[in-house]
mmCIF file of C-alpha atoms in Angstrom:
data_model
loop_
_atom_site.group_PDB
_atom_site.id
_atom_site.type_symbol
_atom_site.label_atom_id
_atom_site.label_comp_id
_atom_site.label_asym_id
_atom_site.label_seq_id
_atom_site.Cartn_x
_atom_site.Cartn_y
_atom_site.Cartn_z
ATOM 1 C CA UNK A 1474 20.825 -8.730 -40.093
ATOM 2 C CA UNK A 1475 22.967 -5.484 -39.850
ATOM 3 C CA UNK A 1476 19.525 -3.964 -37.703
ATOM 4 C CA UNK A 1477 19.437 -6.837 -35.086
ATOM 5 C CA UNK A 1478 22.726 -8.320 -34.645
ATOM 6 C CA UNK A 1479 26.795 -6.861 -34.899
ATOM 7 C CA UNK A 1480 29.641 -8.562 -36.070
ATOM 8 C CA UNK A 1481 33.581 -8.627 -35.315
ATOM 9 C CA UNK A 1482 36.658 -9.868 -36.943
ATOM 10 C CA UNK A 1483 38.813 -11.883 -34.983
ATOM 11 C CA UNK A 1484 43.100 -11.602 -34.947
ATOM 12 C CA UNK A 1485 44.838 -13.691 -37.825
ATOM 13 C CA UNK A 1486 48.753 -14.940 -38.591
ATOM 14 C CA UNK A 1487 50.279 -13.193 -41.421
ATOM 15 C CA UNK A 1488 51.527 -13.799 -44.360
ATOM 16 C CA UNK A 1489 48.627 -15.761 -45.196
ATOM 17 C CA UNK A 1490 46.707 -13.720 -47.660
ATOM 18 C CA UNK A 1491 43.160 -12.590 -46.423
ATOM 19 C CA UNK A 1492 40.437 -10.950 -48.668
ATOM 20 C CA UNK A 1493 37.091 -10.332 -48.078
ATOM 21 C CA UNK A 1494 34.404 -8.386 -50.161
ATOM 22 C CA UNK A 1495 31.345 -6.764 -48.531
ATOM 23 C CA UNK A 1496 28.174 -5.867 -49.852
ATOM 24 C CA UNK A 1497 25.281 -3.919 -48.150
ATOM 25 C CA UNK A 1498 21.663 -3.403 -48.944
ATOM 26 C CA UNK A 1499 18.266 -1.507 -47.541
ATOM 27 C CA UNK A 1500 18.092 1.348 -45.404
ATOM 28 C CA UNK A 1501 17.600 1.730 -41.887
ATOM 29 C CA UNK A 1502 16.681 4.694 -39.498
ATOM 30 C CA UNK A 1503 15.870 4.411 -35.904
ATOM 31 C CA UNK A 1504 13.015 5.967 -34.314
ATOM 32 C CA UNK A 1505 11.433 7.846 -37.839
ATOM 33 C CA UNK A 1506 7.848 8.866 -37.337
ATOM 34 C CA UNK A 1507 6.276 8.062 -40.802
ATOM 35 C CA UNK A 1508 5.950 11.835 -41.652
ATOM 36 C CA UNK A 1509 9.584 12.027 -41.200
ATOM 37 C CA UNK A 1510 10.166 9.143 -43.736
ATOM 38 C CA UNK A 1511 8.024 10.267 -45.863
ATOM 39 C CA UNK A 1512 9.604 13.482 -46.387
ATOM 40 C CA UNK A 1513 13.184 11.463 -46.780
ATOM 41 C CA UNK A 1514 11.685 10.264 -49.668
ATOM 42 C CA UNK A 1515 10.055 13.010 -51.062
ATOM 43 C CA UNK A 1516 13.316 14.701 -51.193
ATOM 44 C CA UNK A 1517 14.970 12.059 -52.315
ATOM 45 C CA UNK A 1518 17.011 10.918 -49.654
ATOM 46 C CA UNK A 1519 16.279 7.257 -50.011
ATOM 47 C CA UNK A 1520 13.783 5.328 -52.287
ATOM 48 C CA UNK A 1521 10.081 3.965 -51.181
ATOM 49 C CA UNK A 1522 11.223 0.909 -51.675
ATOM 50 C CA UNK A 1523 14.365 1.203 -49.854
ATOM 51 C CA UNK A 1524 12.010 2.288 -46.804
ATOM 52 C CA UNK A 1525 9.254 -0.123 -47.593
ATOM 53 C CA UNK A 1526 9.241 -3.164 -44.783
ATOM 54 C CA UNK A 1527 10.819 -6.776 -45.565
ATOM 55 C CA UNK A 1528 7.663 -8.579 -46.753
ATOM 56 C CA UNK A 1529 6.528 -11.894 -44.885
ATOM 57 C CA UNK A 1530 6.042 -15.244 -46.197
ATOM 58 C CA UNK A 1531 2.759 -16.076 -46.517
ATOM 59 C CA UNK A 1532 0.645 -18.899 -44.154
ATOM 60 C CA UNK A 1533 1.032 -21.759 -46.327
ATOM 61 C CA UNK A 1534 2.602 -24.927 -46.888
ATOM 62 C CA UNK A 1535 3.450 -26.712 -50.380
ATOM 63 C CA UNK A 1536 0.270 -28.432 -50.181
ATOM 64 C CA UNK A 1537 -3.365 -28.692 -48.896
ATOM 65 C CA UNK A 1538 -3.148 -29.648 -45.568
ATOM 66 C CA UNK A 1539 -6.324 -29.881 -43.663
ATOM 67 C CA UNK A 1540 -8.912 -32.187 -44.314
ATOM 68 C CA UNK A 1541 -11.382 -31.386 -41.300
ATOM 69 C CA UNK A 1542 -13.456 -34.366 -41.758
ATOM 70 C CA UNK A 1543 -10.596 -36.869 -42.336
ATOM 71 C CA UNK A 1544 -7.416 -35.899 -41.021
ATOM 72 C CA UNK A 1545 -4.760 -33.469 -41.216
ATOM 73 C CA UNK A 1546 -1.165 -34.300 -42.953
ATOM 74 C CA UNK A 1547 1.892 -32.711 -44.473
ATOM 75 C CA UNK A 1548 3.520 -32.642 -47.216
ATOM 76 C CA UNK A 1549 4.844 -35.853 -48.788
ATOM 77 C CA UNK A 1550 8.304 -37.447 -47.679
ATOM 78 C CA UNK A 1551 10.270 -36.597 -50.857
ATOM 79 C CA UNK A 1552 9.113 -32.662 -50.242
ATOM 80 C CA UNK A 1553 10.340 -32.107 -47.033
ATOM 81 C CA UNK A 1554 13.737 -34.394 -47.061
ATOM 82 C CA UNK A 1555 14.927 -32.239 -49.835
ATOM 83 C CA UNK A 1556 14.505 -28.929 -48.213
ATOM 84 C CA UNK A 1557 17.370 -27.726 -46.352
ATOM 85 C CA UNK A 1558 17.887 -25.486 -43.132
ATOM 86 C CA UNK A 1559 20.296 -24.535 -40.663
ATOM 87 C CA UNK A 1560 21.093 -24.583 -36.952
ATOM 88 C CA UNK A 1561 24.099 -23.552 -34.941
ATOM 89 C CA UNK A 1562 26.804 -26.523 -35.488
ATOM 90 C CA UNK A 1563 30.303 -27.134 -33.612
ATOM 91 C CA UNK A 1564 32.760 -28.810 -35.371
ATOM 92 C CA UNK A 1565 34.809 -30.577 -32.978
ATOM 93 C CA UNK A 1566 37.029 -30.853 -36.247
ATOM 94 C CA UNK A 1567 39.210 -34.141 -34.391
ATOM 95 C CA UNK A 1568 39.290 -32.825 -31.329
ATOM 96 C CA UNK A 1569 38.405 -35.117 -28.024
ATOM 97 C CA UNK A 1570 34.978 -34.486 -26.653
ATOM 98 C CA UNK A 1571 36.435 -34.947 -23.302
ATOM 99 C CA UNK A 1572 38.578 -32.120 -23.044
ATOM 100 C CA UNK A 1573 38.128 -29.432 -20.843
ATOM 101 C CA UNK A 1574 38.502 -26.565 -23.267
ATOM 102 C CA UNK A 1575 36.040 -28.229 -26.095
ATOM 103 C CA UNK A 1576 33.451 -28.791 -23.257
ATOM 104 C CA UNK A 1577 33.922 -24.903 -21.850
ATOM 105 C CA UNK A 1578 33.580 -23.612 -25.694
ATOM 106 C CA UNK A 1579 30.616 -25.784 -25.912
ATOM 107 C CA UNK A 1580 29.171 -24.355 -22.904
ATOM 108 C CA UNK A 1581 29.029 -21.307 -23.838
ATOM 109 C CA UNK A 1582 27.947 -21.940 -27.542
ATOM 110 C CA UNK A 1583 24.718 -24.027 -25.954
ATOM 111 C CA UNK A 1584 23.984 -20.819 -23.599
ATOM 112 C CA UNK A 1585 24.028 -18.529 -26.050
ATOM 113 C CA UNK A 1586 22.184 -20.505 -28.938
ATOM 114 C CA UNK A 1587 19.816 -22.587 -26.725
ATOM 115 C CA UNK A 1588 20.543 -25.584 -29.592
ATOM 116 C CA UNK A 1589 23.465 -26.525 -30.530
ATOM 117 C CA UNK A 1590 24.600 -29.687 -33.166
ATOM 118 C CA UNK A 1591 27.814 -31.077 -32.333
ATOM 119 C CA UNK A 1592 29.611 -32.833 -35.312
ATOM 120 C CA UNK A 1593 33.005 -34.485 -35.565
ATOM 121 C CA UNK A 1594 32.661 -37.367 -32.769
ATOM 122 C CA UNK A 1595 34.057 -40.065 -34.134
ATOM 123 C CA UNK A 1596 35.388 -41.680 -30.686
ATOM 124 C CA UNK A 1597 31.998 -41.592 -28.985
ATOM 125 C CA UNK A 1598 30.150 -43.093 -31.875
ATOM 126 C CA UNK A 1599 27.870 -45.762 -29.850
ATOM 127 C CA UNK A 1600 28.280 -44.731 -26.523
ATOM 128 C CA UNK A 1601 28.994 -41.591 -24.719
ATOM 129 C CA UNK A 1602 30.708 -41.951 -21.265
ATOM 130 C CA UNK A 1603 29.469 -41.443 -18.003
ATOM 131 C CA UNK A 1604 32.625 -38.379 -17.580
ATOM 132 C CA UNK A 1605 31.877 -36.754 -20.564
ATOM 133 C CA UNK A 1606 27.930 -37.380 -20.118
ATOM 134 C CA UNK A 1607 28.298 -35.165 -16.828
ATOM 135 C CA UNK A 1608 30.729 -32.691 -18.060
ATOM 136 C CA UNK A 1609 27.801 -31.191 -20.752
ATOM 137 C CA UNK A 1610 25.200 -31.345 -17.657
ATOM 138 C CA UNK A 1611 23.709 -34.197 -17.411
ATOM 139 C CA UNK A 1612 25.123 -36.223 -14.021
ATOM 140 C CA UNK A 1613 23.024 -38.495 -12.501
ATOM 141 C CA UNK A 1614 22.175 -35.859 -10.235
ATOM 142 C CA UNK A 1615 20.822 -33.501 -12.961
ATOM 143 C CA UNK A 1616 19.144 -36.105 -15.116
ATOM 144 C CA UNK A 1617 15.631 -35.948 -15.121
ATOM 145 C CA UNK A 1618 14.802 -39.697 -14.594
ATOM 146 C CA UNK A 1619 11.398 -41.692 -15.298
ATOM 147 C CA UNK A 1620 9.102 -42.552 -12.491
ATOM 148 C CA UNK A 1621 7.254 -41.167 -9.741
ATOM 149 C CA UNK A 1622 6.003 -37.700 -10.862
ATOM 150 C CA UNK A 1623 7.781 -37.567 -14.008
ATOM 151 C CA UNK A 1624 6.594 -40.766 -15.345
ATOM 152 C CA UNK A 1625 5.935 -40.912 -18.804
ATOM 153 C CA UNK A 1626 3.337 -41.465 -21.044
ATOM 154 C CA UNK A 1627 4.992 -44.031 -23.649
ATOM 155 C CA UNK A 1628 7.836 -46.561 -22.296
ATOM 156 C CA UNK A 1629 11.316 -46.113 -23.150
ATOM 157 C CA UNK A 1630 14.348 -48.319 -23.073
ATOM 158 C CA UNK A 1631 17.533 -47.763 -21.414
ATOM 159 C CA UNK A 1632 20.293 -47.506 -24.230
ATOM 160 C CA UNK A 1633 23.772 -47.007 -21.252
ATOM 161 C CA UNK A 1634 24.856 -44.549 -19.050
ATOM 162 C CA UNK A 1635 21.303 -42.586 -18.657
ATOM 163 C CA UNK A 1636 20.561 -43.017 -21.800
ATOM 164 C CA UNK A 1637 17.009 -43.968 -23.271
ATOM 165 C CA UNK A 1638 15.282 -44.862 -26.466
ATOM 166 C CA UNK A 1639 13.634 -42.201 -28.310
ATOM 167 C CA UNK A 1640 9.907 -42.662 -29.071
ATOM 168 C CA UNK A 1641 9.443 -45.225 -31.438
ATOM 169 C CA UNK A 1642 6.722 -44.226 -34.273
ATOM 170 C CA UNK A 1643 6.386 -45.587 -37.936
ATOM 171 C CA UNK A 1644 9.667 -43.769 -40.630
ATOM 172 C CA UNK A 1645 6.373 -42.479 -42.789
ATOM 173 C CA UNK A 1646 5.061 -39.983 -39.690
ATOM 174 C CA UNK A 1647 6.183 -36.380 -39.095
ATOM 175 C CA UNK A 1648 6.244 -35.817 -35.590
ATOM 176 C CA UNK A 1649 5.281 -32.417 -35.633
ATOM 177 C CA UNK A 1650 7.780 -30.190 -33.025
ATOM 178 C CA UNK A 1651 6.552 -30.140 -29.255
ATOM 179 C CA UNK A 1652 8.219 -29.803 -25.881
ATOM 180 C CA UNK A 1653 9.346 -32.925 -24.356
ATOM 181 C CA UNK A 1654 6.770 -34.403 -21.937
ATOM 182 C CA UNK A 1655 4.967 -31.436 -22.799
ATOM 183 C CA UNK A 1656 1.491 -32.804 -21.530
ATOM 184 C CA UNK A 1657 2.453 -32.620 -17.344
ATOM 185 C CA UNK A 1658 3.574 -29.856 -15.533
ATOM 186 C CA UNK A 1659 7.180 -30.506 -14.737
ATOM 187 C CA UNK A 1660 9.162 -30.859 -18.070
ATOM 188 C CA UNK A 1661 13.060 -31.266 -18.525
ATOM 189 C CA UNK A 1662 14.978 -28.420 -19.203
ATOM 190 C CA UNK A 1663 17.346 -29.382 -21.564
ATOM 191 C CA UNK A 1664 17.746 -32.439 -23.706
ATOM 192 C CA UNK A 1665 20.450 -34.423 -25.638
ATOM 193 C CA UNK A 1666 20.106 -36.612 -28.508
ATOM 194 C CA UNK A 1667 22.889 -38.747 -29.732
ATOM 195 C CA UNK A 1668 22.744 -39.929 -32.837
ATOM 196 C CA UNK A 1669 24.363 -44.021 -32.940
ATOM 197 C CA UNK A 1670 23.240 -44.824 -36.644
ATOM 198 C CA UNK A 1671 21.336 -42.200 -39.075
ATOM 199 C CA UNK A 1672 19.012 -43.073 -42.116
ATOM 200 C CA UNK A 1673 21.479 -40.843 -43.923
ATOM 201 C CA UNK A 1674 21.926 -37.542 -46.039
ATOM 202 C CA UNK A 1675 18.935 -37.522 -48.327
ATOM 203 C CA UNK A 1676 16.396 -40.152 -46.669
ATOM 204 C CA UNK A 1677 15.253 -37.997 -44.128
ATOM 205 C CA UNK A 1678 14.669 -38.180 -40.264
ATOM 206 C CA UNK A 1679 16.357 -35.175 -39.030
ATOM 207 C CA UNK A 1680 15.645 -34.528 -35.644
ATOM 208 C CA UNK A 1681 14.725 -30.579 -35.995
ATOM 209 C CA UNK A 1682 14.822 -27.480 -33.775
ATOM 210 C CA UNK A 1683 11.968 -24.534 -33.569
ATOM 211 C CA UNK A 1684 12.013 -21.494 -31.815
ATOM 212 C CA UNK A 1685 8.905 -20.648 -29.383
ATOM 213 C CA UNK A 1686 9.637 -16.798 -29.820
ATOM 214 C CA UNK A 1687 9.712 -17.416 -33.706
ATOM 215 C CA UNK A 1688 6.765 -19.333 -33.372
ATOM 216 C CA UNK A 1689 4.328 -15.962 -31.367
ATOM 217 C CA UNK A 1690 6.433 -13.868 -33.815
ATOM 218 C CA UNK A 1691 5.183 -15.669 -37.051
ATOM 219 C CA UNK A 1692 1.750 -16.192 -35.636
ATOM 220 C CA UNK A 1693 1.609 -12.677 -34.782
ATOM 221 C CA UNK A 1694 1.682 -11.303 -38.489
ATOM 222 C CA UNK A 1695 -2.029 -12.249 -39.216
ATOM 223 C CA UNK A 1696 -5.493 -11.684 -38.088
ATOM 224 C CA UNK A 1697 -6.035 -15.521 -37.531
ATOM 225 C CA UNK A 1698 -2.349 -15.947 -35.597
ATOM 226 C CA UNK A 1699 -3.033 -13.418 -33.468
ATOM 227 C CA UNK A 1700 -6.709 -15.021 -32.335
ATOM 228 C CA UNK A 1701 -4.719 -18.152 -31.808
ATOM 229 C CA UNK A 1702 -2.307 -16.103 -29.226
ATOM 230 C CA UNK A 1703 -5.026 -14.351 -27.498
ATOM 231 C CA UNK A 1704 -6.807 -18.074 -26.801
ATOM 232 C CA UNK A 1705 -3.746 -19.454 -25.714
ATOM 233 C CA UNK A 1706 -3.487 -16.972 -23.360
ATOM 234 C CA UNK A 1707 -6.480 -16.996 -22.403
ATOM 235 C CA UNK A 1708 -7.285 -20.477 -22.044
ATOM 236 C CA UNK A 1709 -4.049 -22.187 -22.166
ATOM 237 C CA UNK A 1710 -4.464 -25.944 -23.787
ATOM 238 C CA UNK A 1711 -6.495 -28.956 -22.939
ATOM 239 C CA UNK A 1712 -4.941 -32.256 -23.476
ATOM 240 C CA UNK A 1713 -7.285 -35.668 -23.514
ATOM 241 C CA UNK A 1714 -5.742 -39.184 -23.128
ATOM 242 C CA UNK A 1715 -6.697 -42.353 -22.874
ATOM 243 C CA UNK A 1716 -4.937 -45.280 -21.197
ATOM 244 C CA UNK A 1717 -6.282 -48.600 -22.631
ATOM 245 C CA UNK A 1718 -6.778 -51.839 -20.914
ATOM 246 C CA UNK A 1719 -3.566 -54.144 -21.592
ATOM 247 C CA UNK A 1720 -5.622 -57.081 -22.388
ATOM 248 C CA UNK A 1721 -7.248 -55.400 -24.863
ATOM 249 C CA UNK A 1722 -6.558 -57.199 -28.323
ATOM 250 C CA UNK A 1723 -5.860 -54.252 -30.161
ATOM 251 C CA UNK A 1724 -3.008 -52.988 -27.650
ATOM 252 C CA UNK A 1725 0.127 -53.500 -29.579
ATOM 253 C CA UNK A 1726 -1.353 -50.980 -32.463
ATOM 254 C CA UNK A 1727 -1.497 -48.511 -29.247
ATOM 255 C CA UNK A 1728 1.818 -46.551 -28.997
ATOM 256 C CA UNK A 1729 0.456 -45.325 -24.919
ATOM 257 C CA UNK A 1730 1.212 -47.265 -21.815
ATOM 258 C CA UNK A 1731 -1.476 -49.571 -20.248
ATOM 259 C CA UNK A 1732 -3.454 -47.844 -17.584
ATOM 260 C CA UNK A 1733 -2.056 -50.848 -15.468
ATOM 261 C CA UNK A 1734 1.502 -50.026 -16.281
ATOM 262 C CA UNK A 1735 1.071 -46.292 -16.369
ATOM 263 C CA UNK A 1736 -0.799 -46.583 -13.123
ATOM 264 C CA UNK A 1737 0.769 -49.337 -10.750
ATOM 265 C CA UNK A 1738 -2.430 -51.392 -10.411
ATOM 266 C CA UNK A 1739 -4.490 -53.945 -11.752
ATOM 267 C CA UNK A 1740 -7.701 -52.690 -10.297
ATOM 268 C CA UNK A 1741 -9.268 -49.565 -12.262
ATOM 269 C CA UNK A 1742 -10.264 -48.505 -8.330
ATOM 270 C CA UNK A 1743 -6.893 -48.455 -7.177
ATOM 271 C CA UNK A 1744 -5.512 -46.917 -10.804
ATOM 272 C CA UNK A 1745 -8.331 -43.931 -10.721
ATOM 273 C CA UNK A 1746 -6.818 -43.459 -7.087
ATOM 274 C CA UNK A 1747 -3.385 -42.874 -8.140
ATOM 275 C CA UNK A 1748 -4.012 -41.177 -11.095
ATOM 276 C CA UNK A 1749 -6.147 -38.017 -8.603
ATOM 277 C CA UNK A 1750 -3.082 -38.089 -6.744
ATOM 278 C CA UNK A 1751 -0.720 -37.163 -9.804
ATOM 279 C CA UNK A 1752 -1.672 -33.452 -9.821
ATOM 280 C CA UNK A 1753 2.074 -32.776 -11.478
ATOM 281 C CA UNK A 1754 -0.178 -34.660 -14.431
ATOM 282 C CA UNK A 1755 -3.227 -34.095 -14.840
ATOM 283 C CA UNK A 1756 -6.649 -32.376 -13.899
ATOM 284 C CA UNK A 1757 -8.848 -35.374 -13.603
ATOM 285 C CA UNK A 1758 -9.546 -39.162 -15.028
ATOM 286 C CA UNK A 1759 -12.563 -41.195 -15.085
ATOM 287 C CA UNK A 1760 -13.117 -44.826 -16.690
ATOM 288 C CA UNK A 1761 -14.755 -45.352 -19.534
ATOM 289 C CA UNK A 1762 -15.611 -48.308 -21.711
ATOM 290 C CA UNK A 1763 -14.761 -49.040 -24.606
ATOM 291 C CA UNK A 1764 -15.772 -52.191 -26.920
ATOM 292 C CA UNK A 1765 -13.175 -55.074 -27.667
ATOM 293 C CA UNK A 1766 -15.256 -57.423 -30.050
ATOM 294 C CA UNK A 1767 -17.468 -59.232 -27.215
ATOM 295 C CA UNK A 1768 -15.788 -57.903 -24.367
ATOM 296 C CA UNK A 1769 -16.155 -54.295 -22.815
ATOM 297 C CA UNK A 1770 -12.739 -53.375 -21.783
ATOM 298 C CA UNK A 1771 -11.960 -50.134 -19.187
ATOM 299 C CA UNK A 1772 -10.172 -47.289 -20.794
ATOM 300 C CA UNK A 1773 -8.614 -45.223 -18.358
ATOM 301 C CA UNK A 1774 -9.259 -40.826 -19.253
ATOM 302 C CA UNK A 1775 -7.489 -38.083 -17.808
ATOM 303 C CA UNK A 1776 -7.654 -34.866 -19.002
ATOM 304 C CA UNK A 1777 -4.989 -31.588 -18.207
ATOM 305 C CA UNK A 1778 -5.024 -27.945 -19.277
ATOM 306 C CA UNK A 1779 -1.189 -26.925 -19.999
ATOM 307 C CA UNK A 1780 -0.201 -23.137 -20.066
ATOM 308 C CA UNK A 1781 0.988 -22.346 -23.636
ATOM 309 C CA UNK A 1782 3.671 -19.625 -22.474
ATOM 310 C CA UNK A 1783 6.146 -19.498 -19.419
ATOM 311 C CA UNK A 1784 7.734 -16.345 -17.915
ATOM 312 C CA UNK A 1785 11.359 -17.269 -17.525
ATOM 313 C CA UNK A 1786 13.697 -15.149 -16.314
ATOM 314 C CA UNK A 1787 11.825 -12.260 -17.371
ATOM 315 C CA UNK A 1788 11.161 -13.501 -20.621
ATOM 316 C CA UNK A 1789 7.911 -14.585 -21.764
ATOM 317 C CA UNK A 1790 8.118 -17.960 -24.130
ATOM 318 C CA UNK A 1791 5.656 -19.913 -26.352
ATOM 319 C CA UNK A 1792 5.796 -23.108 -25.715
ATOM 320 C CA UNK A 1793 4.192 -25.225 -29.068
ATOM 321 C CA UNK A 1794 0.489 -25.887 -29.290
ATOM 322 C CA UNK A 1795 -0.228 -29.966 -30.010
ATOM 323 C CA UNK A 1796 -2.707 -30.596 -32.937
ATOM 324 C CA UNK A 1797 -3.582 -33.885 -33.772
ATOM 325 C CA UNK A 1798 -3.296 -35.695 -37.535
ATOM 326 C CA UNK A 1799 -6.782 -37.539 -36.700
ATOM 327 C CA UNK A 1800 -9.714 -37.612 -34.881
ATOM 328 C CA UNK A 1801 -9.660 -39.296 -31.182
ATOM 329 C CA UNK A 1802 -9.370 -42.912 -31.896
ATOM 330 C CA UNK A 1803 -7.675 -46.611 -29.460
ATOM 331 C CA UNK A 1804 -4.754 -45.861 -32.302
ATOM 332 C CA UNK A 1805 -3.850 -42.844 -30.843
ATOM 333 C CA UNK A 1806 -4.901 -43.441 -27.186
ATOM 334 C CA UNK A 1807 -7.882 -41.632 -27.954
ATOM 335 C CA UNK A 1808 -6.468 -38.369 -27.756
ATOM 336 C CA UNK A 1809 -7.842 -34.573 -28.287
ATOM 337 C CA UNK A 1810 -5.802 -31.524 -28.135
ATOM 338 C CA UNK A 1811 -7.751 -28.305 -27.794
ATOM 339 C CA UNK A 1812 -7.910 -24.693 -26.360
ATOM 340 C CA UNK A 1813 -8.480 -24.895 -22.682
ATOM 341 C CA UNK A 1814 -12.015 -23.851 -22.409
ATOM 342 C CA UNK A 1815 -13.000 -27.074 -24.851
ATOM 343 C CA UNK A 1816 -13.257 -25.286 -28.181
ATOM 344 C CA UNK A 1817 -11.813 -27.433 -31.117
ATOM 345 C CA UNK A 1818 -9.200 -26.023 -33.464
ATOM 346 C CA UNK A 1819 -11.095 -24.597 -36.941
ATOM 347 C CA UNK A 1820 -9.576 -25.781 -40.204
ATOM 348 C CA UNK A 1821 -8.535 -22.051 -40.498
ATOM 349 C CA UNK A 1822 -6.408 -22.159 -37.326
ATOM 350 C CA UNK A 1823 -5.184 -25.584 -37.681
ATOM 351 C CA UNK A 1824 -3.380 -24.320 -41.335
ATOM 352 C CA UNK A 1825 -1.650 -21.116 -39.484
ATOM 353 C CA UNK A 1826 -0.348 -23.305 -36.527
ATOM 354 C CA UNK A 1827 1.406 -25.850 -39.037
ATOM 355 C CA UNK A 1828 2.648 -22.768 -41.096
ATOM 356 C CA UNK A 1829 3.683 -21.227 -38.714
ATOM 357 C CA UNK A 1830 5.796 -24.844 -37.246
ATOM 358 C CA UNK A 1831 7.222 -24.907 -40.993
ATOM 359 C CA UNK A 1832 8.432 -21.824 -40.723
ATOM 360 C CA UNK A 1833 10.321 -22.166 -37.192
ATOM 361 C CA UNK A 1834 12.633 -25.451 -38.882
ATOM 362 C CA UNK A 1835 16.388 -25.562 -37.982
ATOM 363 C CA UNK A 1836 18.247 -28.608 -38.184
ATOM 364 C CA UNK A 1837 20.860 -30.850 -40.521
ATOM 365 C CA UNK A 1838 21.530 -34.298 -41.019
ATOM 366 C CA UNK A 1839 23.070 -36.308 -38.223
ATOM 367 C CA UNK A 1840 26.181 -37.954 -38.955
ATOM 368 C CA UNK A 1841 26.967 -41.766 -36.462
ATOM 369 C CA UNK A 1842 27.951 -40.014 -33.161
ATOM 370 C CA UNK A 1843 26.841 -36.570 -33.615
ATOM 371 C CA UNK A 1844 25.294 -34.922 -30.629
ATOM 372 C CA UNK A 1845 22.137 -32.362 -30.540
ATOM 373 C CA UNK A 1846 21.821 -30.019 -27.252
ATOM 374 C CA UNK A 1847 18.177 -28.850 -26.724
ATOM 375 C CA UNK A 1848 17.056 -25.604 -24.217
ATOM 376 C CA UNK A 1849 13.693 -27.511 -23.741
ATOM 377 C CA UNK A 1850 11.842 -24.258 -22.717
ATOM 378 C CA UNK A 1851 12.724 -21.785 -25.448
ATOM 379 C CA UNK A 1852 13.049 -25.068 -28.143
ATOM 380 C CA UNK A 1853 10.437 -27.995 -29.455
ATOM 381 C CA UNK A 1854 11.850 -30.387 -31.731
ATOM 382 C CA UNK A 1855 10.431 -32.840 -34.435
ATOM 383 C CA UNK A 1856 11.598 -35.308 -36.699
ATOM 384 C CA UNK A 1857 10.691 -35.547 -40.186
ATOM 385 C CA UNK A 1858 9.432 -38.645 -42.037
ATOM 386 C CA UNK A 1859 12.598 -40.676 -43.063
ATOM 387 C CA UNK A 1860 13.075 -43.824 -46.008
ATOM 388 C CA UNK A 1861 14.213 -46.936 -44.648
ATOM 389 C CA UNK A 1862 17.255 -47.829 -46.963
ATOM 390 C CA UNK A 1863 18.602 -50.549 -44.980
ATOM 391 C CA UNK A 1864 20.039 -48.634 -42.221
ATOM 392 C CA UNK A 1865 18.485 -48.943 -38.687
ATOM 393 C CA UNK A 1866 18.325 -45.222 -37.612
ATOM 394 C CA UNK A 1867 18.971 -45.423 -33.951
ATOM 395 C CA UNK A 1868 19.001 -42.661 -31.416
ATOM 396 C CA UNK A 1869 18.927 -42.067 -28.022
ATOM 397 C CA UNK A 1870 18.142 -39.141 -25.661
ATOM 398 C CA UNK A 1871 18.973 -38.017 -21.950
ATOM 399 C CA UNK A 1872 17.264 -35.033 -20.350
ATOM 400 C CA UNK A 1873 18.286 -32.865 -17.458
ATOM 401 C CA UNK A 1874 17.377 -30.057 -15.245
ATOM 402 C CA UNK A 1875 13.116 -29.474 -14.883
ATOM 403 C CA UNK A 1876 11.040 -26.238 -14.638
ATOM 404 C CA UNK A 1877 7.436 -25.701 -13.989
ATOM 405 C CA UNK A 1878 4.583 -24.400 -16.099
ATOM 406 C CA UNK A 1879 2.866 -21.318 -14.250
ATOM 407 C CA UNK A 1880 -0.112 -19.145 -15.867
ATOM 408 C CA UNK A 1881 0.263 -16.000 -17.026
#
C-alpha cells in the first residue's frame, strides 16, 4: 500500500541476474477536497473509479453466528483450519537461536511488528535454554510470575525454565481473541509461546494474533460498531466469575480453580476476606449457594470492571472484549461478560464484534520448535480448533513485563 508504506532495495552481489517487474494501481491525491476531486474527474485527469474509496468488507462470518437463546457458535472446524493468513516471520535458516546477532535481529523485528513467528528452530525443540530465554527478554527478573497479585484464574503446570502449559481446553473449541489475563488490572506486557509438538498443517490448532488497533478500525466502519466503541469508552467491560467449591461433585467439569485453591483457605469467610484484599483483581466478591444433588455448596462470586482502552506512550490501544459462548453455567464458572454498566451485549453487537475479530486474524501453522512472540498490549491471541490426528499438541508459554490498565 503506497499510501501507508515505503519500500527500499538492499544491495546485491553480481553477476547474479536480478529481474523484477512492478505494477501500480489506483490514484492517491493528498489533501484534496471533494470538489477538487470532482473537478479532476470532470476534466478527465482521473476516472471516478480510480478515485472511489476502497470498499470495506461487510461484517459477516461464513455462517450465522448468534443464537441468543442458546449459545454463540463459530464456523465449523473444517472451514476455519482451511483459511490461510500471514504474519511477520523470522526464519532462522539453519542459524543458531543462541547467536547474539540473531537475537539482536529478533529484538528489532519484534519491536517493529509487535508479533513475530520464529521458525527453523531445529536445535531447541524440547526446551528453550535459560540463556536463550534470558536474551529474548524473559529472564527470571523480567518474568510475570504466578502467585500474589498475579495469581491466575486457571491452574497451569511448569514445563521447565519458567515455561508453563497453556490452558487446556477441548480441541473442538475456538478460543476467541483476548489479551492474556484480561480479568485483572495488572497484565503481562509480552508473551513467548514455544511449540514442542503440533497437530500439523491442515489439522488446525494454530495460535493466531489479532491487532487491537485494527479491531477498533473495523468496528468503526459500521453504526453498530461505533456504538460499541462508545459504550466501551464510557463503561468498560464487566466480568463476573464464580469459583466453585472444591468438593462439588461436578468440579472436574469446570476449568476454573476452586475458591479454596484460588484464595488459599478452606474457610469461606477467610477466602472472601482474601478476595476483597486483592483490589488488583476484583471490585467485589460474595458467597452464593449452589445446589449439588442433595447438598448445598458455596460458590465464591467475583466481579471486576476493566477498561477496554489503554493509553501507552501517547497511543490508544483497544483491548479485545471478552464474549461468552453461552449462558452462565457451572461448567464455565458462571462467567458473564457485559458492558461496564451491567447491560448485556445484544445479538447484533455480538455478531459485529465476532466479525471484527475474524477480520483481524494473523498466523501460520507452527512447526516443532517454533516460537511466537506477542506484545500483549497491542495484540490479542486466539487458538483455532484442531483435529486430534494422533499427534499430541504440546505448547508452553512464558510471560514477562507488566502494565496496568487505566481509565481514559
